[in-house]
XYZ file of C-alpha atoms in Angstrom:
703
model
C 109.628 84.028 88.157
C 110.304 85.101 91.697
C 109.330 82.820 94.537
C 106.106 84.007 96.168
C 105.134 83.941 99.799
C 102.076 81.830 99.030
C 104.089 79.192 97.177
C 106.469 78.831 100.090
C 103.600 78.555 102.549
C 102.021 75.767 100.507
C 105.029 73.633 101.252
C 104.837 74.228 104.989
C 101.135 73.402 105.023
C 101.553 70.227 103.032
C 104.399 68.985 105.192
C 102.561 69.883 108.406
C 99.737 67.531 107.450
C 102.100 64.620 107.864
C 103.980 65.910 110.879
C 101.504 67.533 113.285
C 99.758 64.365 114.364
C 102.345 61.802 113.347
C 105.101 63.459 115.378
C 104.310 66.592 117.379
C 101.304 65.169 119.176
C 102.308 61.546 119.122
C 105.799 61.751 120.606
C 108.446 59.780 118.983
C 109.657 56.252 118.464
C 109.485 53.160 116.317
C 107.225 50.298 115.306
C 109.125 47.342 113.912
C 107.230 46.107 110.874
C 108.382 44.521 107.638
C 108.165 47.675 105.567
C 109.156 50.450 107.925
C 111.144 48.983 110.782
C 114.139 50.860 112.061
C 116.406 48.277 110.430
C 114.924 48.833 106.985
C 114.894 52.619 107.264
C 118.513 52.842 108.405
C 119.599 51.253 105.132
C 118.560 54.423 103.270
C 120.084 56.998 105.619
C 123.610 58.179 104.720
C 126.134 57.705 107.505
C 127.336 61.258 106.844
C 124.078 62.857 108.015
C 124.783 65.472 110.716
C 121.225 65.208 112.044
C 119.096 62.154 112.715
C 116.151 61.201 114.827
C 113.565 58.478 114.711
C 110.114 58.314 116.154
C 106.949 56.337 116.661
C 103.323 57.343 116.791
C 100.968 55.355 118.979
C 97.204 55.537 119.019
C 97.332 56.665 122.639
C 99.501 59.635 121.731
C 97.360 60.513 118.734
C 94.148 60.776 120.737
C 95.947 62.594 123.548
C 95.956 65.647 121.310
C 92.165 65.532 121.262
C 92.042 66.737 124.877
C 94.229 69.709 124.034
C 92.049 70.690 121.070
C 88.732 70.134 122.834
C 86.703 73.321 123.062
C 88.466 74.979 120.142
C 86.327 75.870 117.153
C 88.792 74.393 114.680
C 86.464 74.587 111.712
C 86.029 78.329 112.168
C 89.762 78.771 112.741
C 90.437 76.965 109.477
C 88.019 79.138 107.538
C 89.510 82.310 109.023
C 93.061 81.251 108.206
C 92.183 80.185 104.674
C 90.355 83.484 104.180
C 93.484 85.375 105.204
C 95.489 83.403 102.639
C 93.093 84.144 99.772
C 93.040 87.816 100.785
C 96.798 87.924 100.191
C 96.558 86.341 96.771
C 93.614 85.296 94.607
C 95.483 82.872 92.341
C 95.361 79.052 92.246
C 98.306 78.763 94.631
C 96.369 80.571 97.352
C 93.245 78.552 96.591
C 95.258 75.335 96.900
C 96.679 76.362 100.248
C 93.235 77.492 101.455
C 91.754 74.123 100.507
C 94.482 72.288 102.438
C 93.955 74.467 105.513
C 90.180 74.143 105.439
C 90.347 70.378 105.095
C 92.965 69.927 107.785
C 91.192 71.985 110.447
C 87.837 70.404 109.652
C 89.380 66.948 109.971
C 91.332 67.817 113.132
C 88.079 68.886 114.798
C 87.050 65.226 114.661
C 90.178 64.059 116.499
C 93.664 62.752 115.875
C 92.602 59.397 114.478
C 90.455 61.196 111.919
C 93.583 63.010 110.723
C 95.455 59.713 110.446
C 92.638 58.202 108.377
C 92.115 61.270 106.192
C 95.721 61.409 105.020
C 96.460 57.690 105.146
C 99.039 57.938 107.939
C 99.874 54.982 110.157
C 99.090 55.827 113.807
C 101.531 53.132 114.933
C 104.227 53.480 112.292
C 107.864 54.516 112.143
C 109.205 57.869 111.036
C 112.650 59.406 110.609
C 114.159 62.802 109.924
C 117.699 63.255 108.627
C 119.782 65.320 106.219
C 120.880 64.422 102.717
C 123.553 67.072 102.279
C 121.724 70.305 103.080
C 118.256 68.937 102.300
C 116.072 67.656 105.153
C 114.331 64.348 104.519
C 111.261 63.150 106.395
C 109.933 59.618 106.021
C 106.622 58.643 107.619
C 104.812 55.331 107.647
C 101.439 55.203 105.900
C 98.636 52.673 106.089
C 97.222 53.424 102.650
C 99.774 54.250 99.968
C 97.364 56.113 97.706
C 95.469 58.255 100.220
C 97.906 61.124 100.750
C 98.798 61.662 97.085
C 95.133 61.304 96.100
C 94.299 63.988 98.635
C 96.933 66.401 97.288
C 95.761 65.754 93.743
C 92.131 66.393 94.653
C 92.961 69.627 96.485
C 94.980 70.801 93.477
C 92.150 70.027 91.042
C 89.460 71.956 92.919
C 91.756 74.993 93.158
C 93.155 74.795 89.606
C 96.650 74.414 91.041
C 99.142 72.503 88.941
C 101.047 69.654 90.549
C 103.900 68.125 88.600
C 105.028 64.537 88.352
C 108.398 62.979 87.746
C 109.202 59.311 87.209
C 112.103 58.020 89.286
C 112.969 54.305 89.151
C 109.432 53.408 88.065
C 107.955 55.375 90.964
C 105.928 58.594 90.675
C 107.319 61.640 92.465
C 104.631 64.299 92.968
C 106.187 67.766 93.069
C 105.415 71.375 93.877
C 107.708 73.837 92.155
C 109.161 76.929 93.789
C 110.892 79.222 91.326
C 113.640 81.428 92.752
C 114.544 83.175 89.486
C 114.792 82.436 85.819
C 117.795 80.147 86.246
C 117.182 78.364 89.538
C 114.374 75.993 90.413
C 113.635 74.348 93.749
C 110.919 71.723 94.094
C 109.374 69.908 97.016
C 108.602 66.266 96.351
C 106.212 63.693 97.823
C 106.752 60.021 97.108
C 104.937 57.012 98.553
C 106.491 53.578 98.179
C 106.745 50.465 100.346
C 104.398 51.893 102.958
C 106.464 55.056 103.489
C 105.739 58.666 102.551
C 108.980 60.536 101.833
C 109.098 64.333 101.712
C 112.151 66.287 100.650
C 113.398 68.913 98.209
C 115.482 68.855 95.052
C 116.853 71.318 92.524
C 117.146 71.396 88.766
C 120.784 70.378 89.203
C 119.942 67.043 90.858
C 120.065 64.095 88.492
C 117.789 61.087 88.792
C 120.310 59.119 90.848
C 120.590 61.929 93.429
C 116.792 62.223 93.639
C 116.383 58.452 93.989
C 118.855 58.438 96.875
C 117.104 61.340 98.600
C 113.647 59.801 98.312
C 114.542 56.332 99.554
C 114.623 54.566 96.189
C 118.351 53.857 96.358
C 120.752 53.057 99.170
C 123.806 55.196 99.993
C 127.290 53.768 99.642
C 127.633 53.854 103.427
C 124.439 53.753 105.444
C 123.813 54.567 109.071
C 124.558 51.428 111.043
C 122.226 49.592 113.368
C 124.926 49.936 116.041
C 124.442 53.721 115.929
C 120.766 53.285 116.734
C 121.250 50.573 119.339
C 124.083 52.420 121.116
C 121.685 55.255 121.950
C 119.746 52.779 124.060
C 122.787 50.948 125.385
C 124.717 54.019 126.574
C 121.900 56.453 127.348
C 118.921 54.197 128.075
C 116.793 56.026 125.499
C 113.650 54.070 124.794
C 112.147 53.511 121.368
C 109.813 56.503 121.498
C 112.470 59.009 120.537
C 116.213 58.867 119.825
C 118.574 60.975 117.778
C 121.706 63.048 117.536
C 123.330 66.158 116.072
C 126.879 65.411 114.924
C 129.470 68.170 115.093
C 132.012 65.880 113.413
C 129.850 65.330 110.340
C 129.011 69.048 110.209
C 132.726 69.927 110.253
C 133.462 67.289 107.608
C 130.836 68.841 105.322
C 132.280 72.308 105.897
C 135.952 71.488 105.344
C 135.599 68.898 102.575
C 135.847 70.563 99.181
C 134.018 67.631 97.582
C 131.251 67.413 100.162
C 127.696 66.809 99.036
C 126.456 69.783 101.081
C 128.866 72.174 99.325
C 127.872 70.897 95.881
C 124.176 71.302 96.716
C 124.689 74.845 97.999
C 126.516 75.795 94.830
C 123.758 74.298 92.701
C 121.054 76.054 94.670
C 122.780 79.454 94.632
C 124.192 79.192 91.148
C 127.552 80.376 92.447
C 130.845 78.668 93.156
C 131.913 78.585 96.807
C 135.718 78.731 96.839
C 137.632 77.128 99.674
C 139.731 79.633 101.610
C 143.401 78.553 101.891
C 143.191 78.903 105.687
C 140.446 76.265 105.775
C 142.823 73.505 104.719
C 145.347 74.795 107.218
C 142.783 74.726 110.023
C 141.018 71.490 109.149
C 143.277 69.080 111.137
C 143.184 71.268 114.254
C 139.437 71.863 114.094
C 138.657 68.213 113.438
C 140.844 67.252 116.396
C 138.945 69.658 118.674
C 135.552 68.553 117.383
C 136.479 64.909 117.930
C 136.646 65.732 121.624
C 133.021 66.925 121.553
C 131.651 64.863 118.651
C 127.882 65.217 118.998
C 124.800 65.964 121.059
C 122.538 62.972 121.569
C 118.932 63.209 122.701
C 116.111 60.877 123.561
C 113.183 60.032 125.796
C 112.547 57.859 128.827
C 109.266 56.744 130.339
C 106.870 58.484 127.956
C 103.327 57.918 129.180
C 99.872 59.151 128.260
C 97.024 58.183 130.534
C 93.673 59.809 131.315
C 94.615 62.914 129.359
C 97.926 63.407 131.187
C 101.181 63.422 129.260
C 104.374 62.757 131.167
C 107.852 62.219 129.821
C 111.467 62.219 130.847
C 113.756 63.637 128.196
C 117.510 63.940 128.043
C 120.199 65.459 125.922
C 123.898 64.841 126.418
C 126.814 66.696 124.892
C 129.395 63.977 124.492
C 132.907 64.761 125.749
C 135.463 62.223 124.554
C 138.554 64.006 125.885
C 138.884 62.233 129.225
C 141.093 64.827 130.914
C 138.712 67.648 130.008
C 135.723 65.682 131.299
C 137.583 64.829 134.485
C 138.315 68.508 135.141
C 134.766 69.663 134.394
C 133.257 66.998 136.646
C 135.273 68.406 139.555
C 133.216 71.620 139.314
C 130.000 69.921 140.418
C 128.585 70.965 143.757
C 125.479 70.432 145.860
C 121.868 70.758 144.646
C 119.155 70.677 147.353
C 116.414 68.130 146.721
C 113.455 70.500 147.172
C 114.100 72.263 143.843
C 112.910 69.276 141.790
C 111.036 67.181 144.376
C 108.538 69.564 146.013
C 105.054 69.635 144.468
C 104.244 72.940 146.220
C 107.120 74.794 144.565
C 106.090 77.293 141.903
C 109.578 78.080 140.619
C 113.018 77.119 141.802
C 116.627 77.254 140.674
C 119.819 75.819 142.134
C 123.425 76.237 141.098
C 125.926 73.698 142.380
C 129.581 74.698 142.075
C 132.479 73.614 144.233
C 134.056 77.044 144.602
C 137.315 75.514 145.851
C 137.724 73.749 142.500
C 136.695 76.655 140.257
C 140.077 78.359 139.907
C 142.161 75.153 139.655
C 139.860 73.654 137.025
C 139.686 76.785 134.885
C 143.450 77.192 135.186
C 144.040 73.604 134.079
C 141.676 73.946 131.099
C 143.316 77.264 130.216
C 146.754 75.641 130.366
C 145.634 72.698 128.219
C 144.406 75.034 125.493
C 147.184 77.625 125.553
C 149.933 74.987 125.426
C 148.354 72.873 122.687
C 150.168 72.798 119.341
C 148.094 74.333 116.527
C 148.849 75.070 112.879
C 145.646 77.050 112.392
C 146.417 80.776 112.552
C 143.027 81.650 114.040
C 143.547 79.201 116.911
C 147.121 80.405 117.441
C 145.845 83.973 117.697
C 143.208 82.858 120.183
C 145.913 81.181 122.261
C 147.970 84.353 122.318
C 145.009 86.427 123.448
C 144.162 84.005 126.241
C 147.722 83.828 127.521
C 147.389 87.374 128.869
C 144.254 86.575 130.898
C 145.033 83.736 133.279
C 142.022 82.552 135.341
C 144.302 82.222 138.364
C 143.319 85.781 139.260
C 139.908 84.409 140.284
C 141.534 82.983 143.420
C 141.493 86.500 144.902
C 137.691 86.395 144.923
C 136.896 82.714 145.425
C 139.134 82.625 148.493
C 136.553 84.652 150.404
C 133.940 81.949 149.773
C 135.982 78.906 150.708
C 133.922 75.756 150.995
C 130.936 77.078 149.035
C 129.140 74.184 147.343
C 125.985 75.732 145.940
C 123.046 78.083 146.286
C 119.340 77.955 145.507
C 116.162 79.977 145.460
C 112.576 78.731 145.616
C 109.242 80.566 145.435
C 106.068 78.973 146.781
C 103.489 81.746 147.017
C 102.697 85.440 147.256
C 100.271 86.418 150.012
C 98.353 89.716 149.945
C 98.376 91.499 153.325
C 97.288 95.132 153.658
C 98.943 95.404 157.065
C 102.411 95.053 155.557
C 104.272 98.003 153.992
C 104.532 96.286 150.606
C 100.922 95.080 150.651
C 101.875 91.421 150.987
C 104.539 88.855 151.700
C 106.351 86.133 149.793
C 106.618 82.475 150.738
C 110.136 81.873 149.457
C 113.546 80.562 150.457
C 117.186 81.202 149.587
C 119.838 78.676 150.584
C 123.623 78.780 150.593
C 125.373 75.442 151.137
C 128.963 75.463 152.312
C 131.537 73.313 154.090
C 132.387 76.304 156.304
C 129.117 78.043 157.211
C 130.624 79.808 160.237
C 133.247 81.467 157.986
C 130.592 82.713 155.580
C 128.433 84.037 158.428
C 131.458 85.834 159.860
C 132.136 87.511 156.514
C 128.464 88.443 156.162
C 128.139 90.039 159.596
C 131.525 91.762 159.347
C 131.544 93.274 155.879
C 127.938 93.652 154.690
C 126.699 96.972 156.176
C 123.102 95.951 156.918
C 124.261 92.763 158.701
C 127.081 94.300 160.739
C 126.651 93.400 164.385
C 123.859 90.944 163.550
C 124.133 87.530 165.211
C 123.059 84.260 163.587
C 122.956 81.404 166.131
C 124.835 78.249 165.201
C 122.288 75.946 166.884
C 119.707 76.290 164.087
C 117.483 78.857 165.819
C 115.874 81.203 163.252
C 116.291 84.958 163.728
C 113.935 87.593 162.303
C 115.379 90.146 159.890
C 112.698 92.744 160.607
C 115.045 94.533 163.002
C 117.414 95.347 160.139
C 114.668 96.861 158.002
C 113.166 93.973 155.989
C 109.468 95.002 155.629
C 108.015 91.492 156.021
C 108.476 88.471 158.311
C 111.778 87.047 157.023
C 114.057 84.725 158.977
C 117.643 83.562 158.717
C 119.046 80.386 160.240
C 121.974 78.003 160.058
C 120.717 74.484 159.334
C 123.657 72.099 159.315
C 125.837 73.085 156.369
C 123.154 75.337 154.939
C 122.471 79.021 155.582
C 118.774 79.623 154.869
C 116.822 82.840 154.497
C 113.091 82.265 154.260
C 109.592 83.605 154.724
C 106.355 81.604 154.839
C 105.180 78.203 156.058
C 106.208 76.099 153.070
C 109.663 77.651 153.024
C 109.995 77.043 156.755
C 109.355 73.343 156.143
C 112.142 73.270 153.544
C 114.466 75.136 155.919
C 113.899 72.405 158.502
C 114.266 69.426 156.164
C 117.407 70.669 154.392
C 119.384 70.349 157.611
C 119.566 66.574 157.125
C 120.958 66.811 153.582
C 124.678 66.105 153.384
C 126.951 68.106 151.070
C 127.263 65.553 148.290
C 128.302 66.401 144.751
C 125.116 65.756 142.791
C 125.053 68.160 139.868
C 125.771 71.525 138.351
C 122.291 73.061 138.145
C 118.625 72.240 138.619
C 115.367 74.081 138.189
C 111.615 73.587 138.249
C 108.724 75.625 136.926
C 104.966 75.253 137.211
C 103.131 77.304 134.589
C 99.784 77.251 136.465
C 101.628 77.993 139.692
C 103.405 80.982 138.190
C 100.076 82.223 136.823
C 98.451 81.987 140.267
C 101.460 83.645 141.871
C 101.319 86.552 139.429
C 97.606 86.990 140.119
C 98.277 87.038 143.861
C 101.165 89.449 143.428
C 99.242 91.886 141.254
C 97.499 93.837 144.030
C 100.461 94.219 146.446
C 102.795 94.939 143.554
C 100.507 97.613 142.093
C 100.142 99.214 145.530
C 103.910 99.305 145.881
C 104.259 100.811 142.394
C 101.716 103.517 143.240
C 103.823 104.547 146.211
C 106.772 104.788 143.815
C 104.829 107.027 141.431
C 103.759 104.359 138.944
C 100.675 102.173 138.720
C 100.440 100.811 135.206
C 101.889 97.335 135.733
C 98.720 95.592 136.914
C 97.322 94.932 133.439
C 100.656 93.559 132.260
C 100.815 91.193 135.237
C 97.257 89.930 134.751
C 97.744 89.503 131.014
C 100.943 87.516 131.456
C 99.301 85.412 134.181
C 96.311 84.570 131.994
C 98.565 83.501 129.135
C 100.776 81.385 131.415
C 97.703 79.799 132.985
C 96.551 78.424 129.640
C 99.357 75.860 129.685
C 99.054 73.117 132.358
C 102.770 72.372 132.160
C 105.167 71.409 134.946
C 108.889 71.270 134.152
C 111.929 70.235 136.115
C 115.511 69.569 135.084
C 118.874 68.577 136.500
C 122.186 69.167 134.747
C 125.642 67.848 135.429
C 128.393 65.600 134.147
C 128.285 61.852 133.539
C 130.842 59.468 132.091
C 129.526 60.394 128.633
C 129.716 64.184 128.996
C 127.453 67.070 129.980
C 123.957 65.754 130.603
C 120.640 67.588 130.960
C 117.658 65.519 132.137
C 114.138 66.942 131.989
C 110.828 65.841 133.461
C 107.674 67.096 131.759
C 104.118 66.734 132.973
C 101.130 68.214 131.159
C 97.501 67.665 132.127
C 95.693 68.111 128.831
C 92.309 67.979 130.562
C 93.116 71.339 132.184
C 94.272 72.987 128.979
C 92.712 76.430 128.622
C 92.044 78.002 125.271
C 91.529 81.376 123.669
C 89.454 79.817 120.883
C 86.242 78.771 122.649
C 82.825 80.134 121.682
C 82.090 83.640 123.011
C 78.432 84.043 122.063
C 76.205 84.802 125.057
C 75.079 87.393 127.598
C 77.672 88.986 129.888
C 78.351 91.512 132.582
C 81.499 93.436 131.698
C 84.188 94.933 133.935
C 87.674 96.315 133.361
C 90.861 96.123 135.399
C 91.784 99.449 136.992
C 95.274 100.684 137.841
C 94.924 99.483 141.452
C 94.082 95.934 140.255
C 90.406 96.270 141.192
C 87.642 95.324 138.763
C 85.337 98.180 137.819
C 81.873 97.545 136.388
C 81.543 98.541 132.730
C 77.973 97.497 131.953
C 76.696 94.495 130.053
C 76.878 92.975 126.606
C 75.008 90.522 124.413
C 77.038 88.783 121.697
C 74.780 87.007 119.237
C 75.781 84.084 117.054
C 74.425 85.836 113.935
C 77.261 88.377 113.964
C 75.349 91.125 115.771
C 75.709 92.409 119.301
C 74.608 94.980 121.818
C 76.536 96.811 124.547
C 74.844 98.789 127.335
C 75.681 100.544 130.604
C 73.600 101.879 133.479
C 73.215 105.232 135.165
C 74.876 105.947 138.508
C 71.965 104.463 140.481
C 71.653 101.363 138.248
C 68.030 102.316 137.643
C 68.074 102.247 133.845
C 70.279 101.938 130.814
C 72.108 105.164 130.049
C 74.315 103.972 127.190
C 73.496 101.694 124.260
C 75.527 100.535 121.294
C 74.510 98.045 118.635
C 77.218 96.567 116.462
C 78.193 93.847 114.044
C 81.132 91.635 114.890
C 83.514 89.140 113.378
C 86.125 86.911 114.929
C 89.561 86.302 113.471
C 91.405 83.646 115.425
C 91.513 85.045 118.973
C 90.553 88.603 118.042
C 87.075 90.162 118.174
C 86.414 93.080 115.848
C 83.244 95.079 116.496
C 81.896 97.670 114.062
C 79.539 100.151 115.730
C 76.170 100.760 114.069
C 73.950 102.800 116.414
C 75.226 104.604 119.528
C 73.046 106.609 121.904
C 73.119 107.853 125.501
C 71.066 109.853 128.003
C 71.896 111.714 131.226
C 68.968 110.459 133.331
C 66.283 107.824 133.059
C 63.790 110.547 132.084
C 65.989 112.210 129.470
C 65.644 111.745 125.744
C 68.161 109.571 123.991
C 70.923 111.435 122.174
C 72.401 109.698 119.159
C 76.051 110.179 118.182
C 78.506 108.600 115.787
C 79.051 104.948 116.723
C 82.517 103.712 117.628
C 84.390 100.505 116.868
C 85.987 98.192 119.397
C 88.651 95.515 118.982
C 90.177 93.209 121.562
C 92.289 90.060 121.786
C 90.796 87.079 123.619
C 93.182 85.649 126.195
C 91.201 82.773 127.730
C 87.707 81.319 127.361
C 85.973 79.019 129.831
C 82.447 78.244 131.041
C 82.409 81.370 133.195
C 83.232 83.750 130.347
C 86.384 85.193 128.845
C 89.095 87.847 129.191
C 89.794 90.262 126.345
C 92.674 92.726 125.991
C 92.117 96.093 124.307
C 95.368 97.610 123.069
C 94.121 100.656 121.194
C 96.037 103.925 121.078
C 99.019 102.397 122.867
C 97.194 101.814 126.173
C 96.203 98.358 127.330
C 92.875 97.708 129.047
C 91.881 94.250 130.229
C 88.163 93.384 130.166
C 86.472 90.526 131.972
C 83.257 89.113 130.511
C 81.264 87.138 133.085
C 78.676 84.883 131.495
C 75.113 85.277 132.790
């Protein structure tokens, strides 16, 4: 039999029951208990795994998800999704999946702890994910060893779906079979033992010993050491909420080793032999030597907190660089990153690039020399060397010489202000900075060779000069502030222009950025009117709806991100700060029943009245509009409606209109209407109509 879509989806649904609340919403880490401590779990993880991470779920993290889901009609969402599944297929597999979906969404509507209890998961237990060859393995702590399997069995019985069982070392492995073809069989297994639920896959070619190893019933010959786990804290200060790595060395070993477990599993799964190319053996020593210089990417968390509905975390990933000379050269590239990019709460979006331009050509030349003069036996690497030898990076000196002393540049956006008196309909509160050891040289080049700045004078005493005289259609200023050339417009940017003068040119990173999702949404809303006015002058005026739609979708996520990247003694490091206020989470899944006034967004970003509407909770509704004097209803439409996720589908039943209040009603064929809900709150909702290739955004204001 061929594998069906429904059968595959069953697996994803079953696995998601254990992962959504135990990992995604709970953040990651460990609880050290007798049965599922990190020490005991490491004993069953093969040292050869290319991927590993461990996690913890805490009760605080579990209930944090409740704030995000508040206001969503999860029960209805579950019924709609399960209905879609059974529409695709009416067999027992679809019924089984529908039962799982219905139960999960109904349980999730009661909160995260209800999910933990329903499926027997431990809200304060350990979990790990790793690879056994090519097969991912997930192990999750449970409080009740029988609950999860009992649940799967019950769901299978009510839907007439057949679960299978297999005995492995006196333990029962519950399985769901996925048939690829007549000769190949892949199964997903669920096994609960010693307080741990293990989920993985196996094929018909796996013997009992291989299955026992994969499902934590036997220990590998060489297990992941405790030192591996502890070193992630020692060297990177990762706390116990989340630690892991992706090993390039182990991945390369699996690829080049003819007897690797991954290769054997692939052959068994495909039913075909995978021959080793002769060049692979030739290239293995060279490739392994290169990979040893960049052995893995490690990742983890710092300072994960959840308080009063606010989630904050500091995350990091580091690409390890063990070749000291390479790391030394790359570190020399770092330049200056201004502090405002990641430390200004008013900033909507900012980006900084710090590169010591004086070091760019020497560093690239040295790295180029190191590679092109290395001794390789691998023909592919030798060919790459030969190609690179004809393109020396030394030629870059011709261009970098004109920017001597450049240490970095940045851009920050704070606001967009509508102003009808300005040619573009508004102004931007934003700043651009260029940091250099020789600002006078850069200014001289700017005013000598850039046509619009020729003859323009920038004082060296820090006095700002307006750029309006050279044709900039808004109040923009340029100034020299210490070692920083700043171009800015707006009050908040002016404050940054003043404060940056005291920042010394210290090497502090390679790049940084920050982004506020709500801030970007507000900025896009503010920019919509001036931008649409500008587009109309250019012969186009259709971008307003796109801007509003994007802004509404961005505004649903109360997320603030910032990051700084650069080099440390371990390698290339990227550190992220995340802050999300779940109490301000907006949703497209709130209830829409009620009475509304309706308007639509016109091309000029103005809202135009479109009548009123009553959406009843019994699946009926009524739309109406008024005559030109608002004296009486001139249009009426009754309809039935259904909701599928965030979409409303209306089927017209009776449509009539009249020209004046005294005229007789004229009945015509009713029309249907469909739209996609973007956001729902106490004041109403926004809905996007995308029929016939033209988007129209409607605003429903609750009465």
